[in-house]
Structure formats: C-alpha cells, structure tokens
Amino acid sequence: MREWASGIRLSAFSVIMLSLVVLGAWVLVPTLGTFIDQRQKIAALEQSIQVSEDEITALEKERERWNDPAYITTQARERLYYVKPGEVVYLIDNDLDPAALPQEQGPVSDTLEETPSDWMSQLLRTLTAAGLSDTAAVSR
C-alpha cells in the first residue's frame, strides 16, 4: 500500500486547483437546482396562460353567438319552451332508447379475495418519501 501511495505526488498548485473545482461545484449545484425549478414554474405558468387564453376565446365566441337574434330565439324555444303565437308544442316523456338507460347494479360477491402486495418495497417507498419530504424544523 505504501508503494502505491508514494507514487502519487501532488503539487501545491494541483491541490489548489482541485479545491477550487470542488468549491465551484459546491457553489453552482444549488444555483443550478434553483434555475431548473424556476424554469419548471415558468413552463407551468405559460401553460396556465394558454388555458386562460383558450377560455377567453371560447367565451368571446359564445358572446358573438348571443348577439345573433336567431340563436337567441332558438335558445328560448329549446330551454324555456317559448312558442310563437298559434304554434302547438308536444312534450314527450321517456323517449330514451332502452339501451341508453342506466343498468341495474349487479350482485355483490360474497367471497373475499386477497391482492398480493410486496410490503417491503412499500415500506422502502414510504421511508424514502418521508426522508425526502420538506418538513418545518421545530425549535424549542
């Protein structure tokens, strides 16, 4: 072992450079993590803005439809059953197709079935999640 260790010679310059590289990595790694986190938040906010813009476009189209007198008349006739003078309206109850009606609930089984589970992997996942979660430190 001594022969191997004696073959390694480090100059003061190489020690200083190695320590600067380690110090630089120690300083930049948290900054890089913050940068990645902020980029993810920006992407989520841009997605939220796009969804809001799509909703605004849909609402503007809906407003334009309500400016059309024919659309208003159609909605009044369908929703409120308004009729023009002299018209006769017939309302039909239970006109659904029997296949479209909800089915009766089937019988519930009396037998119990055990689902296989690997408790060891579940325990490790729980411990890992608990160890990695952000918790507030309580000082007394």
Short mmCIF file of N, CA, C and O in Angstrom, two decimals:
data_model
loop_
_atom_site.label_atom_id
_atom_site.label_comp_id
_atom_site.label_asym_id
_atom_site.label_seq_id
_atom_site.Cartn_x
_atom_site.Cartn_y
_atom_site.Cartn_z
N MET A 1 0.81 -1.18 0.00
CA MET A 1 0.00 0.00 0.00
C MET A 1 0.87 1.25 0.00
O MET A 1 0.54 2.23 -0.66
N ARG A 2 1.97 1.22 0.72
CA ARG A 2 2.86 2.38 0.77
C ARG A 2 3.49 2.66 -0.58
O ARG A 2 3.69 3.82 -0.93
N GLU A 3 3.77 1.62 -1.31
CA GLU A 3 4.39 1.83 -2.63
C GLU A 3 3.42 2.56 -3.56
O GLU A 3 3.83 3.42 -4.32
N TRP A 4 2.16 2.20 -3.49
CA TRP A 4 1.16 2.85 -4.34
C TRP A 4 0.99 4.31 -3.92
O TRP A 4 0.91 5.20 -4.76
N ALA A 5 0.90 4.57 -2.62
CA ALA A 5 0.71 5.93 -2.13
C ALA A 5 1.94 6.79 -2.38
O ALA A 5 1.83 8.00 -2.60
N SER A 6 3.11 6.22 -2.36
CA SER A 6 4.31 7.01 -2.59
C SER A 6 4.45 7.42 -4.05
O SER A 6 5.15 8.36 -4.37
N GLY A 7 3.77 6.72 -4.94
CA GLY A 7 3.82 7.07 -6.37
C GLY A 7 2.98 8.28 -6.71
O GLY A 7 3.14 8.89 -7.77
N ILE A 8 2.07 8.66 -5.84
CA ILE A 8 1.21 9.82 -6.08
C ILE A 8 1.86 11.04 -5.47
O ILE A 8 2.12 11.10 -4.28
N ARG A 9 2.15 12.01 -6.32
CA ARG A 9 2.74 13.25 -5.84
C ARG A 9 1.85 14.40 -6.27
O ARG A 9 1.54 14.57 -7.44
N LEU A 10 1.42 15.15 -5.31
CA LEU A 10 0.57 16.29 -5.60
C LEU A 10 1.34 17.56 -5.29
O LEU A 10 1.90 17.72 -4.22
N SER A 11 1.32 18.43 -6.25
CA SER A 11 1.96 19.72 -6.02
C SER A 11 0.95 20.66 -5.36
O SER A 11 -0.25 20.39 -5.34
N ALA A 12 1.41 21.74 -4.85
CA ALA A 12 0.53 22.71 -4.20
C ALA A 12 -0.43 23.31 -5.22
O ALA A 12 -1.60 23.54 -4.92
N PHE A 13 0.04 23.50 -6.45
CA PHE A 13 -0.81 24.05 -7.50
C PHE A 13 -1.98 23.10 -7.80
O PHE A 13 -3.13 23.54 -7.92
N SER A 14 -1.71 21.80 -7.94
CA SER A 14 -2.78 20.85 -8.25
C SER A 14 -3.76 20.72 -7.09
O SER A 14 -4.97 20.56 -7.30
N VAL A 15 -3.30 20.84 -5.85
CA VAL A 15 -4.20 20.80 -4.70
C VAL A 15 -5.10 22.02 -4.70
O VAL A 15 -6.31 21.93 -4.45
N ILE A 16 -4.55 23.19 -4.98
CA ILE A 16 -5.34 24.42 -5.02
C ILE A 16 -6.36 24.35 -6.15
O ILE A 16 -7.54 24.70 -5.96
N MET A 17 -5.95 23.87 -7.32
CA MET A 17 -6.89 23.77 -8.44
C MET A 17 -8.01 22.77 -8.14
O MET A 17 -9.18 23.02 -8.45
N LEU A 18 -7.67 21.66 -7.54
CA LEU A 18 -8.68 20.66 -7.19
C LEU A 18 -9.66 21.23 -6.17
O LEU A 18 -10.88 21.04 -6.29
N SER A 19 -9.16 21.96 -5.19
CA SER A 19 -10.05 22.56 -4.20
C SER A 19 -10.93 23.64 -4.82
O SER A 19 -12.09 23.79 -4.45
N LEU A 20 -10.42 24.38 -5.80
CA LEU A 20 -11.24 25.39 -6.49
C LEU A 20 -12.34 24.73 -7.31
O LEU A 20 -13.47 25.23 -7.38
N VAL A 21 -12.03 23.61 -7.95
CA VAL A 21 -13.04 22.88 -8.72
C VAL A 21 -14.14 22.37 -7.78
O VAL A 21 -15.33 22.49 -8.06
N VAL A 22 -13.75 21.80 -6.64
CA VAL A 22 -14.73 21.30 -5.68
C VAL A 22 -15.56 22.46 -5.12
O VAL A 22 -16.78 22.35 -5.00
N LEU A 23 -14.93 23.58 -4.80
CA LEU A 23 -15.65 24.74 -4.30
C LEU A 23 -16.62 25.28 -5.34
O LEU A 23 -17.77 25.63 -5.04
N GLY A 24 -16.19 25.34 -6.59
CA GLY A 24 -17.06 25.81 -7.68
C GLY A 24 -18.27 24.92 -7.85
O GLY A 24 -19.39 25.40 -8.03
N ALA A 25 -18.05 23.61 -7.81
CA ALA A 25 -19.18 22.68 -7.93
C ALA A 25 -20.12 22.84 -6.74
O ALA A 25 -21.35 22.82 -6.89
N TRP A 26 -19.56 23.05 -5.55
CA TRP A 26 -20.38 23.18 -4.34
C TRP A 26 -21.23 24.46 -4.41
O TRP A 26 -22.36 24.48 -3.94
N VAL A 27 -20.73 25.49 -5.03
CA VAL A 27 -21.47 26.75 -5.16
C VAL A 27 -22.49 26.67 -6.29
O VAL A 27 -23.60 27.17 -6.17
N LEU A 28 -22.17 26.03 -7.41
CA LEU A 28 -23.04 26.05 -8.59
C LEU A 28 -24.18 25.04 -8.54
O LEU A 28 -25.21 25.26 -9.18
N VAL A 29 -24.03 23.94 -7.84
CA VAL A 29 -25.07 22.91 -7.85
C VAL A 29 -26.39 23.43 -7.28
O VAL A 29 -27.44 23.24 -7.91
N PRO A 30 -26.42 24.11 -6.13
CA PRO A 30 -27.72 24.65 -5.67
C PRO A 30 -28.29 25.69 -6.63
O PRO A 30 -29.50 25.76 -6.82
N THR A 31 -27.44 26.50 -7.23
CA THR A 31 -27.90 27.50 -8.18
C THR A 31 -28.53 26.84 -9.40
O THR A 31 -29.56 27.29 -9.90
N LEU A 32 -27.94 25.75 -9.86
CA LEU A 32 -28.49 25.02 -11.00
C LEU A 32 -29.84 24.42 -10.64
O LEU A 32 -30.77 24.45 -11.44
N GLY A 33 -29.98 23.90 -9.42
CA GLY A 33 -31.27 23.36 -8.98
C GLY A 33 -32.34 24.44 -8.93
O GLY A 33 -33.48 24.21 -9.33
N THR A 34 -31.98 25.62 -8.46
CA THR A 34 -32.93 26.73 -8.41
C THR A 34 -33.33 27.15 -9.83
O THR A 34 -34.51 27.42 -10.09
N PHE A 35 -32.37 27.18 -10.74
CA PHE A 35 -32.65 27.53 -12.13
C PHE A 35 -33.64 26.54 -12.75
O PHE A 35 -34.62 26.95 -13.39
N ILE A 36 -33.42 25.26 -12.54
CA ILE A 36 -34.31 24.24 -13.11
C ILE A 36 -35.70 24.37 -12.50
O ILE A 36 -36.71 24.28 -13.21
N ASP A 37 -35.79 24.60 -11.20
CA ASP A 37 -37.08 24.76 -10.53
C ASP A 37 -37.83 25.97 -11.09
O ASP A 37 -39.03 25.90 -11.35
N GLN A 38 -37.12 27.07 -11.29
CA GLN A 38 -37.76 28.27 -11.83
C GLN A 38 -38.22 28.06 -13.27
O GLN A 38 -39.27 28.55 -13.67
N ARG A 39 -37.46 27.33 -14.07
CA ARG A 39 -37.87 27.05 -15.44
C ARG A 39 -39.14 26.20 -15.46
O ARG A 39 -40.02 26.40 -16.31
N GLN A 40 -39.26 25.25 -14.53
CA GLN A 40 -40.48 24.43 -14.45
C GLN A 40 -41.67 25.29 -14.06
O GLN A 40 -42.77 25.12 -14.60
N LYS A 41 -41.47 26.21 -13.12
CA LYS A 41 -42.57 27.10 -12.72
C LYS A 41 -42.99 28.01 -13.87
O LYS A 41 -44.17 28.24 -14.09
N ILE A 42 -42.01 28.50 -14.64
CA ILE A 42 -42.32 29.36 -15.79
C ILE A 42 -43.12 28.57 -16.83
O ILE A 42 -44.10 29.07 -17.39
N ALA A 43 -42.71 27.32 -17.08
CA ALA A 43 -43.44 26.49 -18.05
C ALA A 43 -44.88 26.25 -17.57
O ALA A 43 -45.82 26.30 -18.38
N ALA A 44 -45.07 26.00 -16.27
CA ALA A 44 -46.42 25.78 -15.74
C ALA A 44 -47.26 27.04 -15.87
O ALA A 44 -48.45 26.98 -16.22
N LEU A 45 -46.67 28.20 -15.62
CA LEU A 45 -47.41 29.46 -15.74
C LEU A 45 -47.75 29.76 -17.20
O LEU A 45 -48.84 30.27 -17.50
N GLU A 46 -46.84 29.45 -18.12
CA GLU A 46 -47.14 29.65 -19.54
C GLU A 46 -48.28 28.76 -19.98
O GLU A 46 -49.14 29.17 -20.76
N GLN A 47 -48.31 27.53 -19.47
CA GLN A 47 -49.41 26.62 -19.79
C GLN A 47 -50.73 27.17 -19.23
O GLN A 47 -51.76 27.13 -19.90
N SER A 48 -50.68 27.72 -18.03
CA SER A 48 -51.87 28.31 -17.42
C SER A 48 -52.36 29.50 -18.23
O SER A 48 -53.57 29.68 -18.41
N ILE A 49 -51.45 30.31 -18.72
CA ILE A 49 -51.82 31.45 -19.56
C ILE A 49 -52.48 30.97 -20.84
O ILE A 49 -53.49 31.54 -21.28
N GLN A 50 -51.94 29.91 -21.44
CA GLN A 50 -52.53 29.39 -22.68
C GLN A 50 -53.94 28.87 -22.44
O GLN A 50 -54.85 29.12 -23.24
N VAL A 51 -54.16 28.19 -21.32
CA VAL A 51 -55.51 27.70 -20.99
C VAL A 51 -56.46 28.88 -20.79
O VAL A 51 -57.60 28.85 -21.27
N SER A 52 -56.01 29.92 -20.12
CA SER A 52 -56.85 31.10 -19.90
C SER A 52 -57.18 31.78 -21.22
O SER A 52 -58.32 32.22 -21.43
N GLU A 53 -56.21 31.87 -22.11
CA GLU A 53 -56.47 32.49 -23.41
C GLU A 53 -57.46 31.66 -24.22
O GLU A 53 -58.33 32.22 -24.91
N ASP A 54 -57.38 30.34 -24.13
CA ASP A 54 -58.35 29.48 -24.83
C ASP A 54 -59.75 29.69 -24.26
O ASP A 54 -60.74 29.74 -25.02
N GLU A 55 -59.85 29.81 -22.94
CA GLU A 55 -61.16 30.06 -22.32
C GLU A 55 -61.72 31.42 -22.74
O GLU A 55 -62.92 31.55 -23.00
N ILE A 56 -60.85 32.42 -22.83
CA ILE A 56 -61.29 33.75 -23.27
C ILE A 56 -61.82 33.70 -24.70
O ILE A 56 -62.86 34.27 -25.02
N THR A 57 -61.11 32.98 -25.57
CA THR A 57 -61.55 32.84 -26.95
C THR A 57 -62.91 32.16 -27.03
O THR A 57 -63.80 32.59 -27.78
N ALA A 58 -63.09 31.09 -26.24
CA ALA A 58 -64.37 30.38 -26.25
C ALA A 58 -65.49 31.29 -25.73
O ALA A 58 -66.61 31.28 -26.28
N LEU A 59 -65.23 32.08 -24.70
CA LEU A 59 -66.26 32.98 -24.17
C LEU A 59 -66.59 34.09 -25.16
O LEU A 59 -67.75 34.51 -25.26
N GLU A 60 -65.59 34.58 -25.90
CA GLU A 60 -65.86 35.60 -26.91
C GLU A 60 -66.73 35.04 -28.03
O GLU A 60 -67.64 35.71 -28.52
N LYS A 61 -66.48 33.79 -28.43
CA LYS A 61 -67.32 33.16 -29.45
C LYS A 61 -68.75 32.99 -28.94
O LYS A 61 -69.71 33.20 -29.68
N GLU A 62 -68.88 32.61 -27.66
CA GLU A 62 -70.21 32.46 -27.06
C GLU A 62 -70.94 33.81 -27.04
O GLU A 62 -72.13 33.88 -27.33
N ARG A 63 -70.23 34.89 -26.71
CA ARG A 63 -70.83 36.22 -26.70
C ARG A 63 -71.28 36.62 -28.10
O ARG A 63 -72.36 37.20 -28.27
N GLU A 64 -70.47 36.29 -29.12
CA GLU A 64 -70.86 36.61 -30.50
C GLU A 64 -72.12 35.85 -30.90
O GLU A 64 -72.98 36.39 -31.60
N ARG A 65 -72.24 34.60 -30.45
CA ARG A 65 -73.45 33.83 -30.77
C ARG A 65 -74.68 34.45 -30.12
O ARG A 65 -75.75 34.45 -30.71
N TRP A 66 -74.54 34.96 -28.90
CA TRP A 66 -75.68 35.56 -28.22
C TRP A 66 -76.08 36.90 -28.84
O TRP A 66 -77.16 37.41 -28.55
N ASN A 67 -75.24 37.48 -29.68
CA ASN A 67 -75.61 38.70 -30.40
C ASN A 67 -76.48 38.41 -31.62
O ASN A 67 -77.03 39.32 -32.22
N ASP A 68 -76.61 37.15 -32.00
CA ASP A 68 -77.41 36.75 -33.16
C ASP A 68 -78.86 36.52 -32.71
O ASP A 68 -79.11 35.68 -31.85
N PRO A 69 -79.82 37.23 -33.29
CA PRO A 69 -81.23 37.06 -32.88
C PRO A 69 -81.76 35.64 -33.13
O PRO A 69 -82.58 35.14 -32.36
N ALA A 70 -81.30 34.99 -34.18
CA ALA A 70 -81.76 33.62 -34.46
C ALA A 70 -81.30 32.66 -33.36
O ALA A 70 -82.05 31.76 -32.95
N TYR A 71 -80.09 32.85 -32.86
CA TYR A 71 -79.58 31.98 -31.78
C TYR A 71 -80.38 32.21 -30.50
O TYR A 71 -80.71 31.25 -29.80
N ILE A 72 -80.70 33.47 -30.21
CA ILE A 72 -81.48 33.77 -29.01
C ILE A 72 -82.87 33.13 -29.11
O ILE A 72 -83.36 32.54 -28.14
N THR A 73 -83.48 33.21 -30.29
CA THR A 73 -84.79 32.60 -30.49
C THR A 73 -84.72 31.09 -30.31
O THR A 73 -85.57 30.49 -29.64
N THR A 74 -83.70 30.47 -30.86
CA THR A 74 -83.54 29.02 -30.74
C THR A 74 -83.35 28.62 -29.28
O THR A 74 -83.96 27.65 -28.82
N GLN A 75 -82.54 29.36 -28.55
CA GLN A 75 -82.31 29.03 -27.15
C GLN A 75 -83.59 29.21 -26.32
O GLN A 75 -83.88 28.40 -25.45
N ALA A 76 -84.35 30.25 -26.61
CA ALA A 76 -85.60 30.47 -25.88
C ALA A 76 -86.60 29.35 -26.15
O ALA A 76 -87.29 28.89 -25.24
N ARG A 77 -86.63 28.88 -27.38
CA ARG A 77 -87.57 27.81 -27.73
C ARG A 77 -87.14 26.48 -27.10
O ARG A 77 -87.97 25.71 -26.62
N GLU A 78 -85.83 26.20 -27.09
CA GLU A 78 -85.36 24.91 -26.56
C GLU A 78 -85.32 24.89 -25.04
O GLU A 78 -85.74 23.92 -24.41
N ARG A 79 -84.80 25.95 -24.43
CA ARG A 79 -84.62 25.94 -22.98
C ARG A 79 -85.89 26.31 -22.22
O ARG A 79 -86.18 25.73 -21.17
N LEU A 80 -86.60 27.31 -22.70
CA LEU A 80 -87.74 27.83 -21.96
C LEU A 80 -89.08 27.43 -22.56
O LEU A 80 -90.13 27.82 -22.05
N TYR A 81 -89.05 26.67 -23.64
CA TYR A 81 -90.25 26.17 -24.33
C TYR A 81 -91.14 27.32 -24.79
O TYR A 81 -92.36 27.24 -24.73
N TYR A 82 -90.53 28.40 -25.25
CA TYR A 82 -91.31 29.50 -25.81
C TYR A 82 -91.82 29.08 -27.18
O TYR A 82 -91.13 28.38 -27.92
N VAL A 83 -93.01 29.54 -27.51
CA VAL A 83 -93.58 29.24 -28.83
C VAL A 83 -94.09 30.54 -29.45
O VAL A 83 -94.38 31.51 -28.75
N LYS A 84 -94.20 30.50 -30.74
CA LYS A 84 -94.77 31.65 -31.43
C LYS A 84 -96.30 31.53 -31.37
O LYS A 84 -96.83 30.42 -31.19
N PRO A 85 -96.98 32.63 -31.50
CA PRO A 85 -98.44 32.57 -31.43
C PRO A 85 -99.01 31.63 -32.50
O PRO A 85 -98.60 31.64 -33.65
N GLY A 86 -99.90 30.76 -32.07
CA GLY A 86 -100.54 29.83 -32.98
C GLY A 86 -99.85 28.48 -33.07
O GLY A 86 -100.39 27.55 -33.66
N GLU A 87 -98.66 28.32 -32.50
CA GLU A 87 -97.96 27.03 -32.54
C GLU A 87 -98.43 26.13 -31.40
O GLU A 87 -98.82 26.61 -30.33
N VAL A 88 -98.37 24.83 -31.65
CA VAL A 88 -98.70 23.85 -30.62
C VAL A 88 -97.45 23.03 -30.36
O VAL A 88 -96.82 22.54 -31.28
N VAL A 89 -97.10 22.87 -29.09
CA VAL A 89 -95.90 22.13 -28.72
C VAL A 89 -96.32 20.85 -28.03
O VAL A 89 -97.19 20.85 -27.15
N TYR A 90 -95.69 19.74 -28.41
CA TYR A 90 -95.93 18.46 -27.77
C TYR A 90 -94.66 18.04 -27.04
O TYR A 90 -93.59 17.97 -27.63
N LEU A 91 -94.77 17.78 -25.74
CA LEU A 91 -93.65 17.30 -24.94
C LEU A 91 -93.81 15.80 -24.74
O LEU A 91 -94.86 15.33 -24.35
N ILE A 92 -92.74 15.06 -24.99
CA ILE A 92 -92.78 13.60 -24.88
C ILE A 92 -91.91 13.19 -23.71
O ILE A 92 -90.73 13.55 -23.63
N ASP A 93 -92.47 12.42 -22.79
CA ASP A 93 -91.73 11.90 -21.66
C ASP A 93 -91.21 10.50 -21.99
O ASP A 93 -91.84 9.74 -22.72
N ASN A 94 -90.07 10.15 -21.40
CA ASN A 94 -89.49 8.81 -21.52
C ASN A 94 -89.28 8.40 -22.97
O ASN A 94 -89.67 7.32 -23.39
N ASP A 95 -88.69 9.27 -23.75
CA ASP A 95 -88.43 8.94 -25.15
C ASP A 95 -87.02 8.41 -25.37
O ASP A 95 -86.56 8.34 -26.49
N LEU A 96 -86.33 8.00 -24.29
CA LEU A 96 -84.97 7.49 -24.41
C LEU A 96 -84.96 6.05 -24.90
O LEU A 96 -85.88 5.27 -24.61
N ASP A 97 -83.92 5.72 -25.59
CA ASP A 97 -83.71 4.34 -26.02
C ASP A 97 -83.44 3.48 -24.78
O ASP A 97 -82.70 3.89 -23.90
N PRO A 98 -84.01 2.29 -24.70
CA PRO A 98 -83.77 1.45 -23.51
C PRO A 98 -82.29 1.13 -23.29
O PRO A 98 -81.86 0.92 -22.16
N ALA A 99 -81.49 1.13 -24.34
CA ALA A 99 -80.05 0.85 -24.19
C ALA A 99 -79.34 2.03 -23.53
O ALA A 99 -78.29 1.85 -22.91
N ALA A 100 -79.90 3.23 -23.64
CA ALA A 100 -79.28 4.42 -23.06
C ALA A 100 -79.60 4.58 -21.57
O ALA A 100 -78.97 5.35 -20.88
N LEU A 101 -80.59 3.83 -21.08
CA LEU A 101 -80.96 3.92 -19.67
C LEU A 101 -79.88 3.27 -18.81
O LEU A 101 -79.24 2.30 -19.23
N PRO A 102 -79.67 3.75 -17.60
CA PRO A 102 -78.65 3.13 -16.73
C PRO A 102 -79.05 1.71 -16.35
O PRO A 102 -80.21 1.42 -16.12
N GLN A 103 -78.06 0.85 -16.29
CA GLN A 103 -78.29 -0.56 -15.97
C GLN A 103 -78.43 -0.74 -14.46
O GLN A 103 -77.89 0.03 -13.68
N GLU A 104 -79.16 -1.78 -14.07
CA GLU A 104 -79.28 -2.11 -12.66
C GLU A 104 -77.94 -2.62 -12.16
O GLU A 104 -77.18 -3.24 -12.89
N GLN A 105 -77.67 -2.37 -10.88
CA GLN A 105 -76.40 -2.82 -10.30
C GLN A 105 -76.42 -4.33 -10.15
O GLN A 105 -77.40 -4.91 -9.69
N GLY A 106 -75.31 -4.97 -10.53
CA GLY A 106 -75.19 -6.42 -10.41
C GLY A 106 -75.00 -6.84 -8.96
O GLY A 106 -74.72 -6.01 -8.08
N PRO A 107 -75.16 -8.12 -8.68
CA PRO A 107 -74.99 -8.59 -7.30
C PRO A 107 -73.53 -8.49 -6.86
O PRO A 107 -72.61 -8.62 -7.66
N VAL A 108 -73.36 -8.27 -5.57
CA VAL A 108 -72.02 -8.16 -4.99
C VAL A 108 -71.57 -9.54 -4.55
O VAL A 108 -72.34 -10.31 -3.98
N SER A 109 -70.32 -9.86 -4.82
CA SER A 109 -69.79 -11.18 -4.48
C SER A 109 -69.64 -11.33 -2.96
O SER A 109 -69.31 -10.38 -2.24
N ASP A 110 -69.85 -12.55 -2.48
CA ASP A 110 -69.70 -12.84 -1.06
C ASP A 110 -68.30 -13.30 -0.70
O ASP A 110 -67.95 -13.39 0.47
N THR A 111 -67.47 -13.63 -1.70
CA THR A 111 -66.13 -14.15 -1.41
C THR A 111 -65.14 -13.00 -1.32
O THR A 111 -65.26 -11.99 -2.01
N LEU A 112 -64.16 -13.18 -0.43
CA LEU A 112 -63.10 -12.21 -0.27
C LEU A 112 -61.89 -12.64 -1.08
O LEU A 112 -61.55 -13.82 -1.10
N GLU A 113 -61.26 -11.71 -1.72
CA GLU A 113 -60.06 -12.00 -2.49
C GLU A 113 -58.92 -11.17 -1.95
O GLU A 113 -59.08 -9.98 -1.70
N GLU A 114 -57.78 -11.80 -1.76
CA GLU A 114 -56.61 -11.10 -1.24
C GLU A 114 -55.74 -10.69 -2.41
O GLU A 114 -55.41 -11.51 -3.28
N THR A 115 -55.37 -9.42 -2.44
CA THR A 115 -54.48 -8.96 -3.50
C THR A 115 -53.05 -9.09 -3.04
O THR A 115 -52.72 -8.72 -1.90
N PRO A 116 -52.18 -9.64 -3.88
CA PRO A 116 -50.78 -9.79 -3.46
C PRO A 116 -50.11 -8.43 -3.39
O PRO A 116 -50.30 -7.58 -4.26
N SER A 117 -49.34 -8.22 -2.33
CA SER A 117 -48.61 -6.97 -2.20
C SER A 117 -47.23 -7.25 -1.62
O SER A 117 -47.06 -8.14 -0.80
N ASP A 118 -46.28 -6.48 -2.08
CA ASP A 118 -44.90 -6.61 -1.60
C ASP A 118 -44.71 -5.55 -0.54
O ASP A 118 -44.48 -4.39 -0.84
N TRP A 119 -44.82 -5.94 0.73
CA TRP A 119 -44.80 -4.97 1.81
C TRP A 119 -43.43 -4.33 1.98
O TRP A 119 -43.33 -3.20 2.43
N MET A 120 -42.36 -5.04 1.60
CA MET A 120 -41.02 -4.49 1.80
C MET A 120 -40.76 -3.29 0.88
O MET A 120 -40.24 -2.27 1.31
N SER A 121 -41.15 -3.42 -0.38
CA SER A 121 -40.94 -2.30 -1.30
C SER A 121 -41.82 -1.12 -0.91
O SER A 121 -41.42 0.04 -1.03
N GLN A 122 -43.04 -1.40 -0.42
CA GLN A 122 -43.92 -0.32 0.04
C GLN A 122 -43.31 0.39 1.24
O GLN A 122 -43.36 1.62 1.34
N LEU A 123 -42.71 -0.36 2.16
CA LEU A 123 -42.06 0.23 3.32
C LEU A 123 -40.89 1.12 2.90
O LEU A 123 -40.74 2.24 3.39
N LEU A 124 -40.08 0.65 1.97
CA LEU A 124 -38.94 1.44 1.50
C LEU A 124 -39.41 2.73 0.80
O LEU A 124 -38.83 3.79 0.98
N ARG A 125 -40.48 2.63 0.00
CA ARG A 125 -41.01 3.83 -0.66
C ARG A 125 -41.52 4.83 0.37
O ARG A 125 -41.29 6.04 0.24
N THR A 126 -42.16 4.33 1.42
CA THR A 126 -42.68 5.22 2.45
C THR A 126 -41.56 5.90 3.20
O THR A 126 -41.59 7.11 3.45
N LEU A 127 -40.53 5.14 3.55
CA LEU A 127 -39.39 5.72 4.27
C LEU A 127 -38.65 6.73 3.41
O LEU A 127 -38.24 7.79 3.88
N THR A 128 -38.48 6.43 2.13
CA THR A 128 -37.80 7.35 1.22
C THR A 128 -38.61 8.63 1.06
O THR A 128 -38.05 9.73 1.10
N ALA A 129 -39.91 8.49 0.90
CA ALA A 129 -40.76 9.68 0.75
C ALA A 129 -40.74 10.53 2.01
O ALA A 129 -40.71 11.76 1.96
N ALA A 130 -40.72 9.87 3.18
CA ALA A 130 -40.69 10.62 4.43
C ALA A 130 -39.35 11.31 4.62
O ALA A 130 -39.29 12.42 5.13
N GLY A 131 -38.28 10.68 4.18
CA GLY A 131 -36.96 11.28 4.33
C GLY A 131 -36.72 12.42 3.37
O GLY A 131 -35.96 13.35 3.66
N LEU A 132 -37.36 12.41 2.21
CA LEU A 132 -37.14 13.44 1.20
C LEU A 132 -38.14 14.58 1.28
O LEU A 132 -37.98 15.58 0.60
N SER A 133 -39.17 14.44 2.12
CA SER A 133 -40.19 15.49 2.20
C SER A 133 -39.64 16.70 2.94
O SER A 133 -38.79 16.60 3.80
N ASP A 134 -40.16 17.87 2.56
CA ASP A 134 -39.77 19.12 3.21
C ASP A 134 -40.62 19.28 4.47
O ASP A 134 -41.82 19.36 4.41
N THR A 135 -39.96 19.31 5.62
CA THR A 135 -40.68 19.50 6.87
C THR A 135 -40.11 20.71 7.59
O THR A 135 -38.94 21.05 7.45
N ALA A 136 -40.94 21.34 8.36
CA ALA A 136 -40.50 22.52 9.12
C ALA A 136 -39.82 22.05 10.40
O ALA A 136 -40.32 21.18 11.09
N ALA A 137 -38.68 22.63 10.70
CA ALA A 137 -37.96 22.28 11.92
C ALA A 137 -38.58 23.05 13.08
O ALA A 137 -38.83 24.24 12.98
N VAL A 138 -38.82 22.35 14.15
CA VAL A 138 -39.41 22.97 15.33
C VAL A 138 -38.31 23.19 16.34
O VAL A 138 -37.65 22.25 16.76
N SER A 139 -38.08 24.44 16.70
CA SER A 139 -37.04 24.73 17.69
C SER A 139 -37.71 25.13 19.00
O SER A 139 -38.71 25.82 19.01
N ARG A 140 -37.12 24.66 20.08
CA ARG A 140 -37.72 24.94 21.38
C ARG A 140 -36.77 25.73 22.22
O ARG A 140 -35.65 25.66 22.26
#
